[in-house]
mmCIF file of C-alpha atoms and ligand atoms in Angstrom:
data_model
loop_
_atom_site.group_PDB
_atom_site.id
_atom_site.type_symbol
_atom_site.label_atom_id
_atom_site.label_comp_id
_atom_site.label_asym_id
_atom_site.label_seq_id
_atom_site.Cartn_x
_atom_site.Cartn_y
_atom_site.Cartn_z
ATOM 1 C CA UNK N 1152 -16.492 -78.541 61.242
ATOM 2 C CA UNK N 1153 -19.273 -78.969 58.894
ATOM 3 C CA UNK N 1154 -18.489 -82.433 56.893
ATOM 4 C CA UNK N 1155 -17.678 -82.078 53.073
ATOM 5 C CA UNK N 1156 -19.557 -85.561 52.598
ATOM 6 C CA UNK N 1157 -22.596 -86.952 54.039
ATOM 7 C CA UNK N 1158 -23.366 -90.470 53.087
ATOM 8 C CA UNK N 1159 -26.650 -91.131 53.260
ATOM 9 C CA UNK N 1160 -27.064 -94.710 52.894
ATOM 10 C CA UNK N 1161 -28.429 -97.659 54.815
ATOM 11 C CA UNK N 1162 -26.541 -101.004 54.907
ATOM 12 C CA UNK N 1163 -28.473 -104.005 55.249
ATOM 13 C CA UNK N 1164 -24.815 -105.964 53.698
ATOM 14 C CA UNK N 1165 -23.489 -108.656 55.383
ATOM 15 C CA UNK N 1166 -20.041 -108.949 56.215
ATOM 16 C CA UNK N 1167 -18.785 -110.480 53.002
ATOM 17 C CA UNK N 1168 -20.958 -107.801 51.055
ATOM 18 C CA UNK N 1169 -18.686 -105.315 52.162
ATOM 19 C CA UNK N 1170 -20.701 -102.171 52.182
ATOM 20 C CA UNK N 1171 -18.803 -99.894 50.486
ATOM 21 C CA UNK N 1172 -18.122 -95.343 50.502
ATOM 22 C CA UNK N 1173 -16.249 -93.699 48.367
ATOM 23 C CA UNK N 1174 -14.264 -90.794 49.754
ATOM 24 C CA UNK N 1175 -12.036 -88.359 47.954
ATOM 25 C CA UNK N 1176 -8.831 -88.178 49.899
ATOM 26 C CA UNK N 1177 -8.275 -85.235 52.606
ATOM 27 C CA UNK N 1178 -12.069 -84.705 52.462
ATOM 28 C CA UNK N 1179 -14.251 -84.925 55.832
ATOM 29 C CA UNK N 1180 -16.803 -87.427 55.741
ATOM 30 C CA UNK N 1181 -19.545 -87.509 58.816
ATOM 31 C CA UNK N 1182 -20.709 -91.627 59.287
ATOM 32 C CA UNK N 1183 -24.009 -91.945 61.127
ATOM 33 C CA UNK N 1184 -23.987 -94.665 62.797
ATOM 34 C CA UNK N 1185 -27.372 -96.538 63.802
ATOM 35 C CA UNK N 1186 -27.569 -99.729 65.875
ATOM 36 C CA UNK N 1187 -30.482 -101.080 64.091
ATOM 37 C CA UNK N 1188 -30.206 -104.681 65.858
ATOM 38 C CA UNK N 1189 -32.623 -106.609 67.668
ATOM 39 C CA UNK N 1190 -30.271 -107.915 70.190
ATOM 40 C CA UNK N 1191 -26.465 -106.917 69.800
ATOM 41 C CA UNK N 1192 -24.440 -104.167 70.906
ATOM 42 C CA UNK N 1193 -21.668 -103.141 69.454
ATOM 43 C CA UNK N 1194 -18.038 -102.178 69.651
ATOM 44 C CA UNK N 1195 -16.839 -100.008 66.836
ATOM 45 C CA UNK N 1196 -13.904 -98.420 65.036
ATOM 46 C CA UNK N 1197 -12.047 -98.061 62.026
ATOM 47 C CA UNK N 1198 -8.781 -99.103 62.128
ATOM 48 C CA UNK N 1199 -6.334 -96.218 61.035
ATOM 49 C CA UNK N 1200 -8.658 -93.566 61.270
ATOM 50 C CA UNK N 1201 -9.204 -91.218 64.319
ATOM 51 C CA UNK N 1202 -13.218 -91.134 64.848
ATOM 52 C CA UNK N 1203 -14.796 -87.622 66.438
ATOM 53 C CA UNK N 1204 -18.154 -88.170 68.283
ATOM 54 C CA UNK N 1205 -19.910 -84.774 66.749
ATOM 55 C CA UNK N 1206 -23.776 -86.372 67.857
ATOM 56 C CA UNK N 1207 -25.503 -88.918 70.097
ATOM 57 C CA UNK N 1208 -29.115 -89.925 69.363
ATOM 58 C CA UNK N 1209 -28.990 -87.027 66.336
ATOM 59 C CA UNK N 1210 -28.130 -84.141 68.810
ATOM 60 C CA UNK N 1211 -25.249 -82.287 68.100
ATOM 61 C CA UNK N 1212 -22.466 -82.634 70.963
ATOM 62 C CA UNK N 1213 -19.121 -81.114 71.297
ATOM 63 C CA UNK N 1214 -16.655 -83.178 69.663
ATOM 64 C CA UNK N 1215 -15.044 -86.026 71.150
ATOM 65 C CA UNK N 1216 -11.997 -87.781 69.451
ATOM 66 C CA UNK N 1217 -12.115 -91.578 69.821
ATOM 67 C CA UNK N 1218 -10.287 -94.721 68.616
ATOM 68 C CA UNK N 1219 -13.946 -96.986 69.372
ATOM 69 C CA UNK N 1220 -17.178 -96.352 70.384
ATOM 70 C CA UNK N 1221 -19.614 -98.963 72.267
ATOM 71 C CA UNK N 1222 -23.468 -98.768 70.536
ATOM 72 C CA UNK N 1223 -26.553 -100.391 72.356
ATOM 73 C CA UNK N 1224 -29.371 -100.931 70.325
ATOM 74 C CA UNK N 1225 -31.452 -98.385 68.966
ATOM 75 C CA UNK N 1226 -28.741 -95.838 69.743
ATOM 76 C CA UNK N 1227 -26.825 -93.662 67.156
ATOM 77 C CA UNK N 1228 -23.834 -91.898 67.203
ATOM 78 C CA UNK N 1229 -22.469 -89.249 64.300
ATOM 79 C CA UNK N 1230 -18.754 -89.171 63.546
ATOM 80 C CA UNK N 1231 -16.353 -87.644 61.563
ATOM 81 C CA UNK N 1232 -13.763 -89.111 60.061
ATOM 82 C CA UNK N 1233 -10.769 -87.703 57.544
ATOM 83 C CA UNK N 1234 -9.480 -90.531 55.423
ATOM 84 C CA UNK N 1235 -5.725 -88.973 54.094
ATOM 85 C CA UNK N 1236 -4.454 -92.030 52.557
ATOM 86 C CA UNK N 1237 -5.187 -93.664 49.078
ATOM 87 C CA UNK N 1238 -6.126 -96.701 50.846
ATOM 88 C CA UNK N 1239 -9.260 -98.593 52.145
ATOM 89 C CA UNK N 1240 -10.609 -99.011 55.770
ATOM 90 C CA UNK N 1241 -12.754 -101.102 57.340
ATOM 91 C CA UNK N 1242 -15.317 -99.787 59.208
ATOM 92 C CA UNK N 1243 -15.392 -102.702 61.977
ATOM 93 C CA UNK N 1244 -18.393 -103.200 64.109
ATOM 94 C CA UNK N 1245 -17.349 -106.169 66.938
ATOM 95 C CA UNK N 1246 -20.382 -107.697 68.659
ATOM 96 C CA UNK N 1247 -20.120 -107.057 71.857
ATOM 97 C CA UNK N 1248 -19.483 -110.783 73.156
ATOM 98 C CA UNK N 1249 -16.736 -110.728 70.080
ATOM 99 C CA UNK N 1250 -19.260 -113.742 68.779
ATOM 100 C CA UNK N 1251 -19.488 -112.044 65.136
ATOM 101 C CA UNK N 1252 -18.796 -108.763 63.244
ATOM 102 C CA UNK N 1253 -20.348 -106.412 60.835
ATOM 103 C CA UNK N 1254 -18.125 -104.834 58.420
ATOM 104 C CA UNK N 1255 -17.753 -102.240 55.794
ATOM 105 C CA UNK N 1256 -15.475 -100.188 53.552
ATOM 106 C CA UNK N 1257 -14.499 -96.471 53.169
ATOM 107 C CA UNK N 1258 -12.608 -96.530 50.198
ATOM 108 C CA UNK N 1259 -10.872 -93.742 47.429
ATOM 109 C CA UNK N 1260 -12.258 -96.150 44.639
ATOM 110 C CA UNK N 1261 -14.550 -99.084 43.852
ATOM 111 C CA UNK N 1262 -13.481 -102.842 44.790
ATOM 112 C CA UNK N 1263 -10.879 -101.906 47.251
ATOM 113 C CA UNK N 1264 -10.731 -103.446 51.010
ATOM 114 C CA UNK N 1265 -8.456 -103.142 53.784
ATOM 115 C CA UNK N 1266 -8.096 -106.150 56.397
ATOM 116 C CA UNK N 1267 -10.137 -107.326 58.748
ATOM 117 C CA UNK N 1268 -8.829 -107.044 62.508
ATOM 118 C CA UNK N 1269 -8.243 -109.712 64.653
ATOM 119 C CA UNK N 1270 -11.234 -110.420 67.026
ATOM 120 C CA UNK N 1271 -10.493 -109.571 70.041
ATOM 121 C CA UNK N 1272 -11.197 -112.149 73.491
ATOM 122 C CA UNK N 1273 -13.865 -111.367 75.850
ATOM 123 C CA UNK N 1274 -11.548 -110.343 78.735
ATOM 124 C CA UNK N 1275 -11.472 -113.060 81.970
ATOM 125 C CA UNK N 1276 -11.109 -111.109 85.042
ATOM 126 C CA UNK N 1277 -13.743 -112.107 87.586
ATOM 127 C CA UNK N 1278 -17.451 -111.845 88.058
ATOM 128 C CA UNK N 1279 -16.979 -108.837 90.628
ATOM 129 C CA UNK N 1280 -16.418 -106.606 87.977
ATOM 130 C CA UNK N 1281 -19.957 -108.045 86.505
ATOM 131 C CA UNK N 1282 -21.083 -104.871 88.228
ATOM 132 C CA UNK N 1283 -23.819 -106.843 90.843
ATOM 133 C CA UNK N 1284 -23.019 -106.735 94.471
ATOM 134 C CA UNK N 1285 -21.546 -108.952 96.601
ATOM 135 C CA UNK N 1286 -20.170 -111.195 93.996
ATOM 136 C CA UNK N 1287 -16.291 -110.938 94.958
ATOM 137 C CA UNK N 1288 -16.210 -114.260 96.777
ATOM 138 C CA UNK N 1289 -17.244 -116.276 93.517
ATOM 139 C CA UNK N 1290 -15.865 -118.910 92.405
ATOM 140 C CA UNK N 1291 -14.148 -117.729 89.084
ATOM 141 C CA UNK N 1292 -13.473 -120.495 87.658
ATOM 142 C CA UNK N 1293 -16.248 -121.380 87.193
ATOM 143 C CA UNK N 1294 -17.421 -118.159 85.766
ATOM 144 C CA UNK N 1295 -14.471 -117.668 83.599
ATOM 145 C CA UNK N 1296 -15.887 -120.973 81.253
ATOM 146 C CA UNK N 1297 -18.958 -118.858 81.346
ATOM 147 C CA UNK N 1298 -17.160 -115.680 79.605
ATOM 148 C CA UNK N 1299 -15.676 -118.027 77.237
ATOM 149 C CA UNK N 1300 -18.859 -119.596 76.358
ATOM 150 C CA UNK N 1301 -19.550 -120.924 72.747
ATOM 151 C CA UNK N 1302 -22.000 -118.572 72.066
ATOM 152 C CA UNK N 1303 -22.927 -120.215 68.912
ATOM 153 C CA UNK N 1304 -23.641 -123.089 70.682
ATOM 154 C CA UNK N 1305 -25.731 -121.428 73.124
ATOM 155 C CA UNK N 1306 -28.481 -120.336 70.693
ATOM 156 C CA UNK N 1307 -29.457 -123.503 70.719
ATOM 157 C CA UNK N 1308 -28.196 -124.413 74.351
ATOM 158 C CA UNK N 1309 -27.049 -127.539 73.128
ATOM 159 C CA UNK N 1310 -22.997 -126.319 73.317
ATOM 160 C CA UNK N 1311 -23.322 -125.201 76.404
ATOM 161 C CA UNK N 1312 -21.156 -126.986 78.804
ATOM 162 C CA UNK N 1313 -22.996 -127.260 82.103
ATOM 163 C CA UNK N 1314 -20.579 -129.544 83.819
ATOM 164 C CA UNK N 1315 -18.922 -125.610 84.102
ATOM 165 C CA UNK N 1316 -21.723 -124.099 85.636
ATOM 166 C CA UNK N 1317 -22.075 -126.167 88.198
ATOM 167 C CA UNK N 1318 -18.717 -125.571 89.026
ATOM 168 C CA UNK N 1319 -20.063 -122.171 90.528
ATOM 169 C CA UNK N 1320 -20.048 -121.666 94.096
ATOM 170 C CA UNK N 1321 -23.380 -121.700 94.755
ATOM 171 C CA UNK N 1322 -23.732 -120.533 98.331
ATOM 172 C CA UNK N 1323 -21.609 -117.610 96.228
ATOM 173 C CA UNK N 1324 -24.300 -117.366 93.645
ATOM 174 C CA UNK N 1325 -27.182 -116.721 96.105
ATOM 175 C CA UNK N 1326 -25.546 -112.708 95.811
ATOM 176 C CA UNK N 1327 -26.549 -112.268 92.417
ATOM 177 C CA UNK N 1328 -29.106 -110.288 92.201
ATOM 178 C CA UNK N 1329 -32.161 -110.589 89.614
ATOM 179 C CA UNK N 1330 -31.750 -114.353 89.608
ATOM 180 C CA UNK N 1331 -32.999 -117.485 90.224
ATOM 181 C CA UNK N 1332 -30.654 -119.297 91.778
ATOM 182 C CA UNK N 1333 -32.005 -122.292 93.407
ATOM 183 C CA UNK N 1334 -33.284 -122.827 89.796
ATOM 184 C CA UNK N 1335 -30.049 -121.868 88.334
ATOM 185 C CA UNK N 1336 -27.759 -124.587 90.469
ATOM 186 C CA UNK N 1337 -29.779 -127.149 89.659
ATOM 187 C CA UNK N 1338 -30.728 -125.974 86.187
ATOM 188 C CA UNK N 1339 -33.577 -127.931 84.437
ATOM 189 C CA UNK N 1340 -32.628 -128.337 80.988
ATOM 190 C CA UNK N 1341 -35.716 -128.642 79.331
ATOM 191 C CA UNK N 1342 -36.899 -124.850 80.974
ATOM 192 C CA UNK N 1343 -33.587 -123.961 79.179
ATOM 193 C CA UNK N 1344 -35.707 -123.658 75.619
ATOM 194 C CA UNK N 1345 -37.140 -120.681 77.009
ATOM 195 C CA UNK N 1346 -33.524 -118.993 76.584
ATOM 196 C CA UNK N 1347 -33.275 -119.496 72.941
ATOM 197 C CA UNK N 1348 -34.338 -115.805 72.515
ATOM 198 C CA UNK N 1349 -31.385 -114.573 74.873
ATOM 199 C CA UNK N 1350 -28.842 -112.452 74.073
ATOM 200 C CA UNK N 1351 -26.130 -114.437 74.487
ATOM 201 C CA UNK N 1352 -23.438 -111.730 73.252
ATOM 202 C CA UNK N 1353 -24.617 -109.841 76.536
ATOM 203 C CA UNK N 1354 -24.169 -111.962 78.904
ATOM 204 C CA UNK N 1355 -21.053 -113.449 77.439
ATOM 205 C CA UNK N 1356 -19.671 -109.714 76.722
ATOM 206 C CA UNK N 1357 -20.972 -108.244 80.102
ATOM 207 C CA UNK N 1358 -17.640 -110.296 82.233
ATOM 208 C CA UNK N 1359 -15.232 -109.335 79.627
ATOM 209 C CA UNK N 1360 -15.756 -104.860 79.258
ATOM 210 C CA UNK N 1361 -16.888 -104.449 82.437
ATOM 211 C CA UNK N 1362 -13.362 -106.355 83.521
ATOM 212 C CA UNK N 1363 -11.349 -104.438 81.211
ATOM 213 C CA UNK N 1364 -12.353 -101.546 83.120
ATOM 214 C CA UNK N 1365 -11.239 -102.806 86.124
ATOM 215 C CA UNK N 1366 -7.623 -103.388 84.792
ATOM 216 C CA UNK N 1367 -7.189 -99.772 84.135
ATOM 217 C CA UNK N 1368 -8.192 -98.980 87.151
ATOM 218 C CA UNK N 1369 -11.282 -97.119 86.219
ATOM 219 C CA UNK N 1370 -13.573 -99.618 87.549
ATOM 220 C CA UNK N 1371 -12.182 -101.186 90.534
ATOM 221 C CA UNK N 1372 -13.635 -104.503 91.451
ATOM 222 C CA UNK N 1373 -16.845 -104.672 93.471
ATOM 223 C CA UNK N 1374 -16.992 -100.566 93.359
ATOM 224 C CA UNK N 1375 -19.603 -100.832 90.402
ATOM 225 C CA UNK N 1376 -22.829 -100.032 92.822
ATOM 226 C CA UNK N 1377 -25.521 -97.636 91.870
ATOM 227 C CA UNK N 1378 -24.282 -94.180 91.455
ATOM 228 C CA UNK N 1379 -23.880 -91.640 88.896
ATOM 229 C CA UNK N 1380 -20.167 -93.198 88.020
ATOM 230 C CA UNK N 1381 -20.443 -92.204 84.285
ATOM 231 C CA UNK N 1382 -16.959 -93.005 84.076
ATOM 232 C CA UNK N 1383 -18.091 -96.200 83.988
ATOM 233 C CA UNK N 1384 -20.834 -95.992 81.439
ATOM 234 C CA UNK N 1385 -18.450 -96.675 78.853
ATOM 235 C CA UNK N 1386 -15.247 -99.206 78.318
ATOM 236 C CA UNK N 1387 -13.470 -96.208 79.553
ATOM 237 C CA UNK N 1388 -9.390 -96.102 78.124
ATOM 238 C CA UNK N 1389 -8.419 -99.787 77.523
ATOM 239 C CA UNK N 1390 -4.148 -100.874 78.384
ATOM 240 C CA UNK N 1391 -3.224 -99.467 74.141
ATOM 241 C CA UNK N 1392 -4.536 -95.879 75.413
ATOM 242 C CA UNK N 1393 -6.880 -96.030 73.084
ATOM 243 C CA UNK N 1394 -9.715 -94.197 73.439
ATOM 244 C CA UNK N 1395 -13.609 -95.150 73.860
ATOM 245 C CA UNK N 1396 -16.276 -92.761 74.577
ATOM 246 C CA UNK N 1397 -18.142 -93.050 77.818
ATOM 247 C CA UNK N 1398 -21.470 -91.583 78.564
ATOM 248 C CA UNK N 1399 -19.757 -88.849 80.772
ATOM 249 C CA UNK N 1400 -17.722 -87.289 77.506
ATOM 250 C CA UNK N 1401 -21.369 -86.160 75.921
ATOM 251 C CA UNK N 1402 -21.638 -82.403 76.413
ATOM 252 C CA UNK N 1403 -24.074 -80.558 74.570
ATOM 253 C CA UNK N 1404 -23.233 -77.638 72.493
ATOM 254 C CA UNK N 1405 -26.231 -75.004 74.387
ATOM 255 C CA UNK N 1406 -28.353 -75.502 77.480
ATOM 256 C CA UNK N 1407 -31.300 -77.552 76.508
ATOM 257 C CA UNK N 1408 -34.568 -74.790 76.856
ATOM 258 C CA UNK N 1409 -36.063 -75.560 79.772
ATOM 259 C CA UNK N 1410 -34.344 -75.004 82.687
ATOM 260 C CA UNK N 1411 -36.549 -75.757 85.345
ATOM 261 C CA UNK N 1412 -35.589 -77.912 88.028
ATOM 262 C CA UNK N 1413 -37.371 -81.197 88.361
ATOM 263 C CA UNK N 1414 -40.792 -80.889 90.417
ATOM 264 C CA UNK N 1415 -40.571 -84.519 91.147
ATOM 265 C CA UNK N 1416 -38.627 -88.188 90.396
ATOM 266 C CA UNK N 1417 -39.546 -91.154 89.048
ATOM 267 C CA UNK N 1418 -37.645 -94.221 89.749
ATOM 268 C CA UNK N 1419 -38.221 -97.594 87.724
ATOM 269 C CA UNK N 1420 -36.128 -100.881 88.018
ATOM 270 C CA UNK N 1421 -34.965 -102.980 85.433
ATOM 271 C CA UNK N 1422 -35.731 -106.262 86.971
ATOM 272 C CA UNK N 1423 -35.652 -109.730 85.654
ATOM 273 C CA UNK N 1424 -34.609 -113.077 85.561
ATOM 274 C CA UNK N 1425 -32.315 -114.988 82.711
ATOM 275 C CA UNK N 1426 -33.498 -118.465 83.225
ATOM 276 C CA UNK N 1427 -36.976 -117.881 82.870
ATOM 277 C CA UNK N 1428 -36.704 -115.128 80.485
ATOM 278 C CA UNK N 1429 -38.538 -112.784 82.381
ATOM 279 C CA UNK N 1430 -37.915 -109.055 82.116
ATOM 280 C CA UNK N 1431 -39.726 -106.042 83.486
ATOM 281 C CA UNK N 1432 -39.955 -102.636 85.297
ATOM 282 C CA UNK N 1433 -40.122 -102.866 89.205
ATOM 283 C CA UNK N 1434 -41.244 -106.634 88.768
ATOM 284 C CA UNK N 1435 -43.821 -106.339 86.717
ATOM 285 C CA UNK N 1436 -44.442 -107.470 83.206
ATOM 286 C CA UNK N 1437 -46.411 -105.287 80.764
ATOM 287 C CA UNK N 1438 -49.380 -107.344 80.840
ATOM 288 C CA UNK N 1439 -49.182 -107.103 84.729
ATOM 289 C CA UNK N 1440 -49.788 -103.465 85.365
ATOM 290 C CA UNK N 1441 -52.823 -101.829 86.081
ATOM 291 C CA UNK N 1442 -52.170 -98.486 83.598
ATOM 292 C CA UNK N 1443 -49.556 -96.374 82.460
ATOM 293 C CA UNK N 1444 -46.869 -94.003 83.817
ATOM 294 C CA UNK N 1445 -48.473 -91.223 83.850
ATOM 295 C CA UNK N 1446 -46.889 -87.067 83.445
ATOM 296 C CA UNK N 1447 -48.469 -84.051 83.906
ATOM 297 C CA UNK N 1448 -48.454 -82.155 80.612
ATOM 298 C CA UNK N 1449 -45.299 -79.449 80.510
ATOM 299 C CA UNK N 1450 -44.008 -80.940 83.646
ATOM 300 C CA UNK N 1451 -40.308 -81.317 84.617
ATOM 301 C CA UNK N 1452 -39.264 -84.360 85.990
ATOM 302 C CA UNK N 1453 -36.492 -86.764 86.813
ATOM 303 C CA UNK N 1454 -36.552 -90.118 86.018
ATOM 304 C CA UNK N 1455 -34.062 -92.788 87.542
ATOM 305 C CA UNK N 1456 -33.356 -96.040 86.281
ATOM 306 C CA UNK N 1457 -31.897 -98.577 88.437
ATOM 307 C CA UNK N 1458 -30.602 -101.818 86.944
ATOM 308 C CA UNK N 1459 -31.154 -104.820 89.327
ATOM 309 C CA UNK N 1460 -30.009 -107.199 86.788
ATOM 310 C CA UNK N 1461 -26.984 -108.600 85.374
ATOM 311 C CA UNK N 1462 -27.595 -107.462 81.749
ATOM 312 C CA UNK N 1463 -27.255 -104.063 80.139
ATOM 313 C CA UNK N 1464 -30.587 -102.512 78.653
ATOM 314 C CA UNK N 1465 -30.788 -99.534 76.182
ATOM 315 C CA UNK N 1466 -33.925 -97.919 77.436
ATOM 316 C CA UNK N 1467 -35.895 -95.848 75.169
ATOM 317 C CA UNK N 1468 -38.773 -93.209 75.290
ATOM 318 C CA UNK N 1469 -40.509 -92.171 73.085
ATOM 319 C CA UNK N 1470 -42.247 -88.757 72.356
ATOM 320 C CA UNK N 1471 -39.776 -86.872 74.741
ATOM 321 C CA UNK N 1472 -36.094 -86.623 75.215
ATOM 322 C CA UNK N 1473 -34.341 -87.852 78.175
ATOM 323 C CA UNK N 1474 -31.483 -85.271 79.556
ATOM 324 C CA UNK N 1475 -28.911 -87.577 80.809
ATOM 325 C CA UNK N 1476 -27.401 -86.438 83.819
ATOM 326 C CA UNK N 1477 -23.959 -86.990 83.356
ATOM 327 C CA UNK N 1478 -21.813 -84.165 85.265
ATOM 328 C CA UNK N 1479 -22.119 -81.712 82.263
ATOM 329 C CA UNK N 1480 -23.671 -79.338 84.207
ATOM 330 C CA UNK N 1481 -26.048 -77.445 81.984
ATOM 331 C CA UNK N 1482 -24.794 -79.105 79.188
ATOM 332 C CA UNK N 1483 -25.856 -82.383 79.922
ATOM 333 C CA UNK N 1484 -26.629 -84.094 76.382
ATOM 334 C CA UNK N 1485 -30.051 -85.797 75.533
ATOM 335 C CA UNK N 1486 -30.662 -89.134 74.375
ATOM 336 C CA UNK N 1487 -33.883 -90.543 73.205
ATOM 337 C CA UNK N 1488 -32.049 -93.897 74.334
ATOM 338 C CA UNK N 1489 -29.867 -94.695 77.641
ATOM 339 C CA UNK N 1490 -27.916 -97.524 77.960
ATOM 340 C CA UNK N 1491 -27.769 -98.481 81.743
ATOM 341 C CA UNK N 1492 -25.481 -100.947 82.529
ATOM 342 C CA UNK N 1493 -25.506 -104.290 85.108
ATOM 343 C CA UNK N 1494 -25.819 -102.244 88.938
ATOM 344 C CA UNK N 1495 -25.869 -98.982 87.531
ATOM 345 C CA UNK N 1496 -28.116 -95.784 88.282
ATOM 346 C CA UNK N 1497 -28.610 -93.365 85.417
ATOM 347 C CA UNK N 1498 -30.856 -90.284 85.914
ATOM 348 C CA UNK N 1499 -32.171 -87.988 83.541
ATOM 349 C CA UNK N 1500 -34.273 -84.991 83.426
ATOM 350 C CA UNK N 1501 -37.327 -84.784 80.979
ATOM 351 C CA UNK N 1502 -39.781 -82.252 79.736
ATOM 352 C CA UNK N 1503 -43.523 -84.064 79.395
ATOM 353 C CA UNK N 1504 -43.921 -81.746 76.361
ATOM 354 C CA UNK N 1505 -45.406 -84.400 73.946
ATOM 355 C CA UNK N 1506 -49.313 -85.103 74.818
ATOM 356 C CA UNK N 1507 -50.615 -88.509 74.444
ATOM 357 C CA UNK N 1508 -49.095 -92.304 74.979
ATOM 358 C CA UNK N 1509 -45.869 -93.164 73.908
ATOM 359 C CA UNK N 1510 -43.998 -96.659 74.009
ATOM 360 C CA UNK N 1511 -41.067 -96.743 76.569
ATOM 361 C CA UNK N 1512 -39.016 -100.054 76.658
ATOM 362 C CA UNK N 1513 -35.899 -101.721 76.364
ATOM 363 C CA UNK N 1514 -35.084 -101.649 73.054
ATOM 364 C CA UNK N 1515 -33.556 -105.247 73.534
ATOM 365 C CA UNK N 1516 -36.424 -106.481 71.609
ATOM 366 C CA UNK N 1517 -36.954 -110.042 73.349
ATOM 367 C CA UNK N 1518 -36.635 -107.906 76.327
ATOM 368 C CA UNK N 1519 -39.615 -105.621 75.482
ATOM 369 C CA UNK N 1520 -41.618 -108.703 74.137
ATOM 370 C CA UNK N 1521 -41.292 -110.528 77.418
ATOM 371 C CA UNK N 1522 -42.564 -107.355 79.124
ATOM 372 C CA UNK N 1523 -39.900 -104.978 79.899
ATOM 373 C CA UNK N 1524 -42.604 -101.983 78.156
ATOM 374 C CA UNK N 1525 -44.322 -99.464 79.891
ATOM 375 C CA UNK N 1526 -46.768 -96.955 78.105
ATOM 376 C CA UNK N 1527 -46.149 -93.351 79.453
ATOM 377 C CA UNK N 1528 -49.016 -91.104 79.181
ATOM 378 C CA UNK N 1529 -48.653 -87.219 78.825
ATOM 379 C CA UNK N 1530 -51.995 -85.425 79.700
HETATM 380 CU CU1 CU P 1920 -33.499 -105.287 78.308
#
């Protein structure tokens, strides 16, 4: 399986730059690809070509063929790819809220391109599949102008119609978890400049893939509560039987060294609140806490995240890998990041082989400069 091509090279292009690799035709080409964003996941494929997931976070796993793959921040997935034809293809990376694109080229020769796909539409199909509890008995109209959003407008907050928001069933909205939602009925607009950091694409994207699930039955409505339901990590197969990697495809090639069975857990919350920006672990900002996590040195441990808020958050230590538990068995794969979704419970297993401090945080940077950062100390 070993690639006849790596391309080693960084794209900082813009869409109309067009990054551009040359391939020689019938020759296998592994793409590293490395969500390098501040604030956007991704949704990405390349029309025509078959993708094969051959690593996650730089460790090898066995290979997964895949039409699309979803990329949080700071995560990175290797694939391979076998371009046959003497034509170009566009390497298509869809913002998760479908609010804007990146784009590049793999191409047999210089100056060639291949079209541009269609964006796609955030998917409308109810706030239950939003993945918090309780939330079947809202009012989806109102929600569904909140899914189709101008997001553009909402950097600013000035498109943002809030005639629909107030069409929300409140009494409905007192379910959602990890907000403020006296504040949020009666929204004060000028607290709303402290959302011009937000990721918008998130919260407009989180309605529309967490829906799609739900259409294919993978994800039924309201069943999204905290479990190991890696099934669910990803889009899962969408109605075209295409095929996008979830979190529960990642099998390692060996068993990881240390076998050990945790000696303890850890669990951690991802807690905030949209309208005032605030984000945290258990509650508590960075500036908040009295010290760091601490881990004995060589110990094993499990650490479980639990996300009490609407948003997903790629969470990422440093120092140390994170063994994501994900039904593989021994093989379970090992991330340096984890995406854990709105609702969802995501364990992993670590080895506190790495003395001294290291940074863990969402890697949604606004999120980690508000306070969602912990320091975790190995001694
Ligand atoms: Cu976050």
């Amino acid at each position: 399986m070993s690639p006849a091509a790596l391309i080693p090279t960084c794209s900082t292009a813009t869409p109309q730059e067009n990054w551009n690799a040359l391939f020689k035709a019938g020759e296998r080409v592994r793409l590293r690809v490395i969500n390098g964003s501040a604030m956007s996941y991704f949704d990405v494929r390349i029309p025509g070509l078959k993708m094969t997931v051959v690593a996650a976070d730089g460790q090898p796993v066995q290979p997964i063929p895949v039409d699309e793959f979803r990329i949080g921040v700071a995560e990175t997935y290797d694939v391979l790819v076998s371009p046959e034809d003497d034509r170009a293809y566009t390497i298509f990376a869809e913002a998760m809220d479908r609010s804007g694109y990146a784009r590049a080229t793999l191409a047999p020769r210089e100056g060639m391109q291949a079209d541009i796909p269609e964006r796609r539409q955030i998917a409308d199909r109810g706030m239950e599949a939003m993945g918090a509890h309780g939330m079947g008995g809202m009012d989806h109209s109102g929600m569904s102008n909140m899914a189709g959003m101008d997001h553009s407008g909402m950097s600013n907050m000035e498109g943002m119609d809030h005639s629909n928001m107030s069409e929300m069933d409140r009494s409905n909205m007192s379910n959602m978890e990890g907000m403020d939602h006296s504040s949020m009925a009666g929204m004060d607009h000028s607290s709303m400049s402290n959302m011009q950091g937000m990721d918008h694409s998130n919260m407009g994207g989180m309605a529309g893939e967490q829906a799609k699930i739900g259409e294919n039955g993978l994800l039924v409505a309201g069943e999204a509560q905290p479990g190991s339901r890696y099934d669910q990590a990803g889009i899962g197969i969408d109605p075209d039987e295409r095929r996008v990697l979830v979190y529960r495809d990642l099998k390692a090639f060996t068993p990881w060294p240390d076998r050990r069975e945790p000696g303890r857990e850890l669990e951690l919350h991802l807690t905030g609140n949209m309208e005032r920006y605030m984000w945290s672990f258990d509650g508590k900002k960075f500036s908040e806490v009295t010290g760091p996590i601490h881990f004995e040195k060589d110990e094993r441990l499990r650490l479980i995240l639990i996300n009490d808020t609407m948003m997903e958050h790629p969470i990422h230590l440093h120092g140390m890998w994170m063994e994501l538990e994900n039904g593989q068995g021994e093989l379970i794969p090992r991330k340096h990041t984890l995406n854990v979704k709105p609702g969802e419970r995501v364990s992993a297993l670590i080895t506190a082989d790495a003395e001294g401090s290291w940074a863990f945080h969402c890697h949604l940077l606004y999120h980690m400069d508000a306070g969602m950062f912990r320091v975790v100390q190995v001694s």
